[in-house]
mmCIF file of C-alpha atoms in Angstrom:
data_model
loop_
_atom_site.group_PDB
_atom_site.id
_atom_site.type_symbol
_atom_site.label_atom_id
_atom_site.label_comp_id
_atom_site.label_asym_id
_atom_site.label_seq_id
_atom_site.Cartn_x
_atom_site.Cartn_y
_atom_site.Cartn_z
ATOM 1 C CA MET A 1 -53.349 -117.282 71.049
ATOM 2 C CA LYS A 2 -50.889 -117.834 67.754
ATOM 3 C CA THR A 3 -50.365 -121.449 66.894
ATOM 4 C CA ALA A 4 -49.343 -123.007 64.083
ATOM 5 C CA ARG A 5 -51.960 -125.553 64.253
ATOM 6 C CA THR A 6 -55.250 -125.766 66.738
ATOM 7 C CA VAL A 7 -54.871 -128.047 69.129
ATOM 8 C CA SER A 8 -58.093 -128.463 71.870
ATOM 9 C CA ILE A 9 -57.668 -127.899 75.539
ATOM 10 C CA TRP A 10 -58.580 -131.913 76.071
ATOM 11 C CA GLY A 11 -55.569 -132.798 73.427
ATOM 12 C CA LEU A 12 -53.317 -130.579 74.760
ATOM 13 C CA GLY A 13 -54.357 -131.866 78.671
ATOM 14 C CA LEU A 14 -53.665 -135.140 77.285
ATOM 15 C CA THR A 15 -49.996 -134.420 75.522
ATOM 16 C CA VAL A 16 -48.872 -133.381 79.124
ATOM 17 C CA LEU A 17 -50.195 -136.326 80.636
ATOM 18 C CA ALA A 18 -47.650 -138.394 78.043
ATOM 19 C CA LEU A 19 -44.689 -136.369 78.560
ATOM 20 C CA ALA A 20 -45.580 -136.456 82.285
ATOM 21 C CA GLY A 21 -45.303 -140.460 82.201
ATOM 22 C CA GLY A 22 -42.361 -140.201 79.740
ATOM 23 C CA CYS A 23 -39.906 -138.720 82.102
ATOM 24 C CA LYS A 24 -40.870 -142.124 84.540
ATOM 25 C CA SER A 25 -40.702 -144.768 81.708
ATOM 26 C CA GLU A 26 -38.185 -146.649 79.098
ATOM 27 C CA ALA A 27 -38.798 -146.029 75.290
ATOM 28 C CA LYS A 28 -41.741 -148.639 73.642
ATOM 29 C CA VAL A 29 -42.860 -149.561 77.433
ATOM 30 C CA PRO A 30 -46.611 -150.672 77.256
ATOM 31 C CA ARG A 31 -49.072 -147.646 78.145
ATOM 32 C CA LYS A 32 -51.009 -148.102 81.308
ATOM 33 C CA PRO A 33 -54.349 -147.247 81.439
ATOM 34 C CA GLY A 34 -55.218 -143.904 82.685
ATOM 35 C CA SER A 35 -58.985 -143.054 84.649
ATOM 36 C CA ALA A 36 -61.225 -140.154 85.339
ATOM 37 C CA LYS A 37 -64.470 -139.150 86.314
ATOM 38 C CA GLY A 38 -67.271 -137.045 85.135
ATOM 39 C CA THR A 39 -70.719 -136.720 83.313
ATOM 40 C CA VAL A 40 -72.146 -138.477 80.176
ATOM 41 C CA THR A 41 -72.627 -135.557 77.617
ATOM 42 C CA GLU A 42 -73.008 -137.578 74.371
ATOM 43 C CA VAL A 43 -72.991 -141.108 73.167
ATOM 44 C CA ASP A 44 -72.859 -141.388 69.411
ATOM 45 C CA LEU A 45 -73.093 -145.378 68.679
ATOM 46 C CA VAL A 46 -72.969 -144.209 64.606
ATOM 47 C CA ASN A 47 -69.373 -143.199 65.255
ATOM 48 C CA ASN A 48 -68.267 -145.080 68.223
ATOM 49 C CA ARG A 49 -67.665 -142.652 70.848
ATOM 50 C CA PHE A 50 -68.494 -141.162 74.196
ATOM 51 C CA LYS A 51 -68.515 -137.528 75.126
ATOM 52 C CA MET A 52 -68.127 -136.725 78.782
ATOM 53 C CA ARG A 53 -67.411 -133.695 81.033
ATOM 54 C CA LEU A 54 -64.437 -134.641 82.869
ATOM 55 C CA GLU A 55 -63.499 -133.318 86.692
ATOM 56 C CA GLN A 56 -59.853 -132.518 87.742
ATOM 57 C CA PRO A 57 -60.116 -133.088 91.219
ATOM 58 C CA LYS A 58 -56.845 -131.004 91.826
ATOM 59 C CA SER A 59 -57.688 -127.583 90.330
ATOM 60 C CA GLY A 60 -61.608 -128.660 90.816
ATOM 61 C CA LYS A 61 -62.113 -127.485 86.694
ATOM 62 C CA GLU A 62 -63.964 -129.353 84.001
ATOM 63 C CA VAL A 63 -62.638 -130.172 80.814
ATOM 64 C CA ASP A 64 -64.709 -131.862 77.589
ATOM 65 C CA ALA A 65 -63.482 -135.093 76.191
ATOM 66 C CA GLU A 66 -64.007 -137.963 73.832
ATOM 67 C CA GLY A 67 -63.425 -141.545 73.865
ATOM 68 C CA SER A 68 -63.710 -143.775 71.124
ATOM 69 C CA ILE A 69 -65.821 -147.298 71.852
ATOM 70 C CA VAL A 70 -63.608 -150.158 71.006
ATOM 71 C CA PRO A 71 -64.698 -154.208 70.643
ATOM 72 C CA GLU A 72 -62.682 -154.219 74.138
ATOM 73 C CA THR A 73 -65.658 -151.565 75.826
ATOM 74 C CA GLU A 74 -66.751 -152.523 78.935
ATOM 75 C CA VAL A 75 -69.986 -151.005 80.388
ATOM 76 C CA TRP A 76 -71.231 -151.927 83.707
ATOM 77 C CA ILE A 77 -74.528 -150.420 85.278
ATOM 78 C CA ASN A 78 -74.507 -150.416 89.349
ATOM 79 C CA GLY A 79 -72.454 -153.296 88.867
ATOM 80 C CA VAL A 80 -74.082 -155.470 86.248
ATOM 81 C CA ARG A 81 -72.584 -155.830 83.239
ATOM 82 C CA LYS A 82 -74.404 -153.913 80.213
ATOM 83 C CA ALA A 83 -73.864 -152.628 76.474
ATOM 84 C CA PRO A 84 -72.656 -149.142 75.357
ATOM 85 C CA ALA A 85 -76.396 -148.350 74.183
ATOM 86 C CA ASP A 86 -77.338 -148.368 78.144
ATOM 87 C CA VAL A 87 -75.244 -145.220 78.919
ATOM 88 C CA GLU A 88 -77.466 -142.193 78.790
ATOM 89 C CA LEU A 89 -77.247 -138.569 78.660
ATOM 90 C CA ASN A 90 -75.629 -136.943 82.352
ATOM 91 C CA ASP A 91 -74.961 -140.532 83.791
ATOM 92 C CA ARG A 92 -72.346 -139.710 86.502
ATOM 93 C CA VAL A 93 -69.306 -142.349 85.046
ATOM 94 C CA ARG A 94 -65.870 -143.580 86.156
ATOM 95 C CA VAL A 95 -63.995 -144.354 82.684
ATOM 96 C CA GLU A 96 -61.061 -146.158 82.321
ATOM 97 C CA TYR A 97 -59.072 -145.345 79.082
ATOM 98 C CA VAL A 98 -55.626 -146.190 77.178
ATOM 99 C CA ARG A 99 -53.717 -144.065 74.729
ATOM 100 C CA THR A 100 -52.793 -145.108 71.305
ATOM 101 C CA GLY A 101 -50.952 -143.718 68.722
ATOM 102 C CA ASP A 102 -48.170 -140.914 69.436
ATOM 103 C CA GLU A 103 -48.180 -137.162 70.569
ATOM 104 C CA LEU A 104 -51.102 -134.890 69.387
ATOM 105 C CA GLU A 105 -52.123 -137.559 67.159
ATOM 106 C CA GLN A 106 -53.210 -140.266 69.542
ATOM 107 C CA ARG A 107 -56.583 -141.521 70.414
ATOM 108 C CA PHE A 108 -58.029 -142.396 73.648
ATOM 109 C CA ASN A 109 -59.775 -145.620 73.864
ATOM 110 C CA VAL A 110 -62.562 -146.541 76.501
ATOM 111 C CA LEU A 111 -61.931 -149.600 78.137
ATOM 112 C CA ARG A 112 -64.541 -149.711 80.883
ATOM 113 C CA VAL A 113 -67.343 -147.576 81.473
ATOM 114 C CA GLU A 114 -68.578 -147.832 85.327
ATOM 115 C CA VAL A 115 -72.325 -145.783 85.885
ATOM 116 C CA ASP A 116 -73.533 -145.320 89.383
ATOM 117 C CA ARG A 117 -77.712 -144.902 89.464
ATOM 118 C CA PRO A 118 -79.855 -144.792 92.258
ATOM 119 C CA SER A 119 -81.885 -147.574 93.259
ATOM 120 C CA ASN A 120 -85.220 -145.551 92.220
ATOM 121 C CA TRP A 121 -83.471 -144.583 88.625
ATOM 122 C CA LYS A 122 -85.747 -145.029 85.692
ATOM 123 C CA SER A 123 -84.545 -144.738 82.090
ATOM 124 C CA THR A 124 -85.759 -141.726 80.332
ATOM 125 C CA ARG A 125 -86.187 -144.009 76.936
ATOM 126 C CA ALA A 126 -89.800 -145.497 75.704
ATOM 127 C CA ALA A 127 -90.450 -148.519 77.931
ATOM 128 C CA THR A 128 -90.107 -152.200 76.200
ATOM 129 C CA PRO A 129 -93.667 -153.958 76.363
ATOM 130 C CA ALA A 130 -93.183 -157.648 78.404
ATOM 131 C CA THR A 131 -94.473 -159.389 75.897
ATOM 132 C CA GLU A 132 -92.014 -158.365 73.381
ATOM 133 C CA GLN A 133 -89.066 -161.001 73.003
ATOM 134 C CA ALA A 134 -85.449 -159.822 73.917
ATOM 135 C CA PRO A 135 -83.980 -157.339 71.230
ATOM 136 C CA LYS A 136 -81.858 -159.191 68.748
ATOM 137 C CA LEU A 137 -77.804 -158.103 69.108
ATOM 138 C CA VAL A 138 -76.365 -156.142 66.249
ATOM 139 C CA PRO A 139 -73.003 -154.889 66.399
ATOM 140 C CA LEU A 140 -71.649 -151.418 66.171
ATOM 141 C CA THR A 141 -70.602 -149.695 63.306
ATOM 142 C CA GLY A 142 -67.415 -151.167 61.811
ATOM 143 C CA LEU A 143 -67.374 -154.235 64.085
ATOM 144 C CA LYS A 144 -67.616 -158.188 63.280
ATOM 145 C CA ASP A 145 -69.956 -160.318 64.754
ATOM 146 C CA SER A 146 -67.426 -162.173 66.904
ATOM 147 C CA ASP A 147 -66.458 -158.952 68.365
ATOM 148 C CA ALA A 148 -67.094 -157.684 72.104
ATOM 149 C CA GLY A 149 -69.369 -154.838 72.246
ATOM 150 C CA LEU A 150 -72.379 -155.628 70.836
ATOM 151 C CA VAL A 151 -75.753 -153.768 71.347
ATOM 152 C CA PRO A 152 -79.213 -154.347 71.350
ATOM 153 C CA ALA A 153 -81.470 -153.149 67.945
ATOM 154 C CA THR A 154 -83.888 -150.950 69.035
ATOM 155 C CA PRO A 155 -86.964 -152.551 69.314
ATOM 156 C CA PRO A 156 -89.926 -151.370 67.296
ATOM 157 C CA ALA A 157 -92.571 -149.447 69.000
ATOM 158 C CA ALA A 158 -95.459 -150.629 70.359
ATOM 159 C CA ALA A 159 -99.436 -149.076 70.234
ATOM 160 C CA THR A 160 -99.189 -149.106 73.572
ATOM 161 C CA THR A 161 -95.659 -147.784 74.334
ATOM 162 C CA GLN A 162 -95.715 -144.218 75.850
ATOM 163 C CA PRO A 163 -93.620 -141.219 73.938
ATOM 164 C CA ALA A 164 -89.903 -140.751 75.934
ATOM 165 C CA ALA A 165 -89.694 -137.916 77.722
ATOM 166 C CA ALA A 166 -87.170 -135.391 76.845
ATOM 167 C CA PRO A 167 -83.938 -136.019 78.776
ATOM 168 C CA PRO A 168 -82.929 -133.244 80.847
ATOM 169 C CA GLN A 169 -80.495 -130.762 79.240
ATOM 170 C CA PRO A 170 -77.702 -129.603 80.915
ATOM 171 C CA ALA A 171 -78.202 -125.471 82.324
ATOM 172 C CA PRO A 172 -76.560 -123.198 79.389
ATOM 173 C CA GLN A 173 -73.246 -121.638 80.582
ATOM 174 C CA ASN A 174 -72.286 -117.986 79.920
ATOM 175 C CA PRO A 175 -69.877 -118.137 76.840
ATOM 176 C CA ALA A 176 -67.710 -115.314 78.477
ATOM 177 C CA ASP A 177 -67.283 -117.778 81.755
ATOM 178 C CA ARG A 178 -66.881 -120.552 79.774
ATOM 179 C CA GLU A 179 -64.111 -118.954 77.528
ATOM 180 C CA ALA A 180 -62.413 -117.413 80.967
ATOM 181 C CA GLN A 181 -62.218 -121.098 82.212
ATOM 182 C CA ALA A 182 -60.717 -122.217 79.185
ATOM 183 C CA ALA A 183 -58.429 -119.429 79.401
ATOM 184 C CA ARG A 184 -57.205 -120.567 82.813
ATOM 185 C CA LEU A 185 -57.168 -124.231 82.126
ATOM 186 C CA THR A 186 -54.639 -123.260 79.047
ATOM 187 C CA LEU A 187 -52.579 -121.480 81.342
ATOM 188 C CA ASP A 188 -51.990 -123.735 84.052
ATOM 189 C CA ILE A 189 -51.483 -126.889 81.088
ATOM 190 C CA TYR A 190 -48.688 -124.432 79.381
ATOM 191 C CA ALA A 191 -47.065 -124.290 82.779
ATOM 192 C CA GLU A 192 -47.130 -127.826 83.085
ATOM 193 C CA ILE A 193 -45.651 -127.997 79.959
ATOM 194 C CA ARG A 194 -42.540 -125.518 80.986
ATOM 195 C CA ARG A 195 -42.014 -127.589 84.213
ATOM 196 C CA ARG A 196 -41.948 -130.829 82.185
ATOM 197 C CA TYR A 197 -39.759 -129.447 79.365
ATOM 198 C CA ALA A 198 -37.220 -128.146 82.067
ATOM 199 C CA ASP A 199 -37.132 -131.147 84.000
ATOM 200 C CA ALA A 200 -36.211 -133.147 81.139
ATOM 201 C CA VAL A 201 -33.488 -130.725 79.844
ATOM 202 C CA LYS A 202 -32.098 -130.865 83.379
ATOM 203 C CA GLU A 203 -32.237 -134.734 83.839
ATOM 204 C CA ARG A 204 -30.693 -135.370 80.467
ATOM 205 C CA ALA A 205 -27.739 -132.817 81.004
ATOM 206 C CA GLU A 206 -26.931 -134.325 84.441
ATOM 207 C CA MET A 207 -26.663 -138.164 82.514
ATOM 208 C CA ILE A 208 -24.632 -136.750 79.744
ATOM 209 C CA ALA A 209 -22.173 -134.869 82.464
ATOM 210 C CA ALA A 210 -22.144 -138.588 83.971
ATOM 211 C CA GLY A 211 -20.931 -140.257 81.120
ATOM 212 C CA THR A 212 -24.185 -141.822 79.948
ATOM 213 C CA PRO A 213 -23.954 -142.743 76.076
ATOM 214 C CA ALA A 214 -26.214 -140.514 73.798
ATOM 215 C CA SER A 215 -28.021 -143.890 72.848
ATOM 216 C CA ASP A 216 -29.113 -145.004 76.237
ATOM 217 C CA PRO A 217 -33.009 -145.390 76.186
ATOM 218 C CA LYS A 218 -33.497 -142.758 79.146
ATOM 219 C CA ILE A 219 -31.234 -140.162 77.476
ATOM 220 C CA VAL A 220 -33.481 -140.598 73.972
ATOM 221 C CA GLU A 221 -36.672 -140.587 76.041
ATOM 222 C CA ARG A 222 -35.942 -137.578 77.239
ATOM 223 C CA GLU A 223 -34.722 -136.067 74.263
ATOM 224 C CA ARG A 224 -38.344 -136.961 72.833
ATOM 225 C CA ILE A 225 -40.070 -135.265 75.325
ATOM 226 C CA ILE A 226 -37.565 -132.068 75.094
ATOM 227 C CA ARG A 227 -38.106 -132.097 71.129
ATOM 228 C CA ARG A 228 -42.392 -132.167 72.082
ATOM 229 C CA ALA A 229 -42.280 -129.940 74.906
ATOM 230 C CA ARG A 230 -40.424 -127.424 72.657
ATOM 231 C CA ASP A 231 -42.615 -127.298 69.701
ATOM 232 C CA LEU A 232 -45.821 -126.439 71.660
ATOM 233 C CA LEU A 233 -43.806 -123.952 73.599
ATOM 234 C CA ILE A 234 -42.717 -121.998 70.734
ATOM 235 C CA GLU A 235 -45.634 -122.534 68.814
ATOM 236 C CA HIS A 236 -47.620 -120.639 72.042
ATOM 237 C CA GLY A 237 -45.133 -117.547 71.602
ATOM 238 C CA ASP A 238 -42.277 -118.748 74.598
ATOM 239 C CA ASN A 239 -38.767 -117.390 73.786
ATOM 240 C CA LEU A 240 -36.680 -120.531 75.188
ATOM 241 C CA ASP A 241 -32.471 -120.674 76.049
ATOM 242 C CA PRO A 242 -30.636 -122.193 73.719
ATOM 243 C CA ILE A 243 -30.587 -126.380 75.159
ATOM 244 C CA GLU A 244 -27.151 -127.711 76.603
ATOM 245 C CA PRO A 245 -25.727 -129.698 75.461
ATOM 246 C CA PRO A 246 -27.561 -129.225 71.898
ATOM 247 C CA LEU A 247 -30.022 -131.732 70.808
ATOM 248 C CA PRO A 248 -28.329 -133.973 68.071
ATOM 249 C CA GLU A 249 -29.898 -132.167 65.175
ATOM 250 C CA ASP A 250 -29.540 -128.731 67.015
ATOM 251 C CA GLY A 251 -25.535 -129.548 66.997
ATOM 252 C CA ALA A 252 -25.381 -130.074 63.540
ATOM 253 C CA LYS A 253 -26.964 -126.954 62.425
ATOM 254 C CA THR A 254 -25.011 -124.782 64.476
ATOM 255 C CA ALA A 255 -21.621 -126.588 64.005
ATOM 256 C CA THR A 256 -18.765 -124.498 62.006
ATOM 257 C CA PRO A 257 -18.038 -125.828 58.718
ATOM 258 C CA THR A 258 -14.862 -127.404 58.620
ATOM 259 C CA THR A 259 -12.405 -125.327 56.768
ATOM 260 C CA ALA A 260 -11.127 -126.771 53.332
ATOM 261 C CA PRO A 261 -6.886 -127.270 53.518
ATOM 262 C CA ALA A 262 -4.878 -124.493 51.157
ATOM 263 C CA GLY A 263 -4.286 -125.454 47.929
ATOM 264 C CA SER A 264 -7.022 -128.013 47.745
#
């Protein structure tokens, strides 16, 4: 698939969510948190991020995602408040996130992580001796001591501590199956972008025909959606019909030059 820039399926999918939310809200309306369920595939405290494999309930498909750990991030394990360092590989989680930034340059900040573990669950990490004092709290990289999200420093290993058991690794996925899954998901995403694009074009035309001024926030928002969706579809190779009425910049490009009066 030829595109002018590389776009991850996760970023593209969340762009669809951004386009979807645009038609229902006015410009500059604060973004509401989203939520998703899945499995933790990486906890990177050095770079302050979680990586997860999230489920899509409607399609039954999975998508790999990445979210940033921020000072507001809360971690709850079986209803008890914990720290990001307590989240482990293969934990089943529900996450709440909020988008920041704009379009493909946006970030996804994790606000809350809820982990459900069996009552008889035991950590795969090395046990801390009972005589050892509670670990000192140290801030995540880039945060101040006064910020939330502090995590325990790794305690020194005691002579009696048993080596930690290696965490179970997810079963390897056949590359061909993974590529086929990615291809199907990409088709679904672009189908949704086409639908959002068509809806925005139609709604804008109806509002203009009804006499709504071009400066109205509803028209401005739909024009933003049209521009972003059009760019994605053209990069994907779609042939799109001209927009009627044309966007302001399109009208300027196609306007007929004014003929100067004779003799001027």
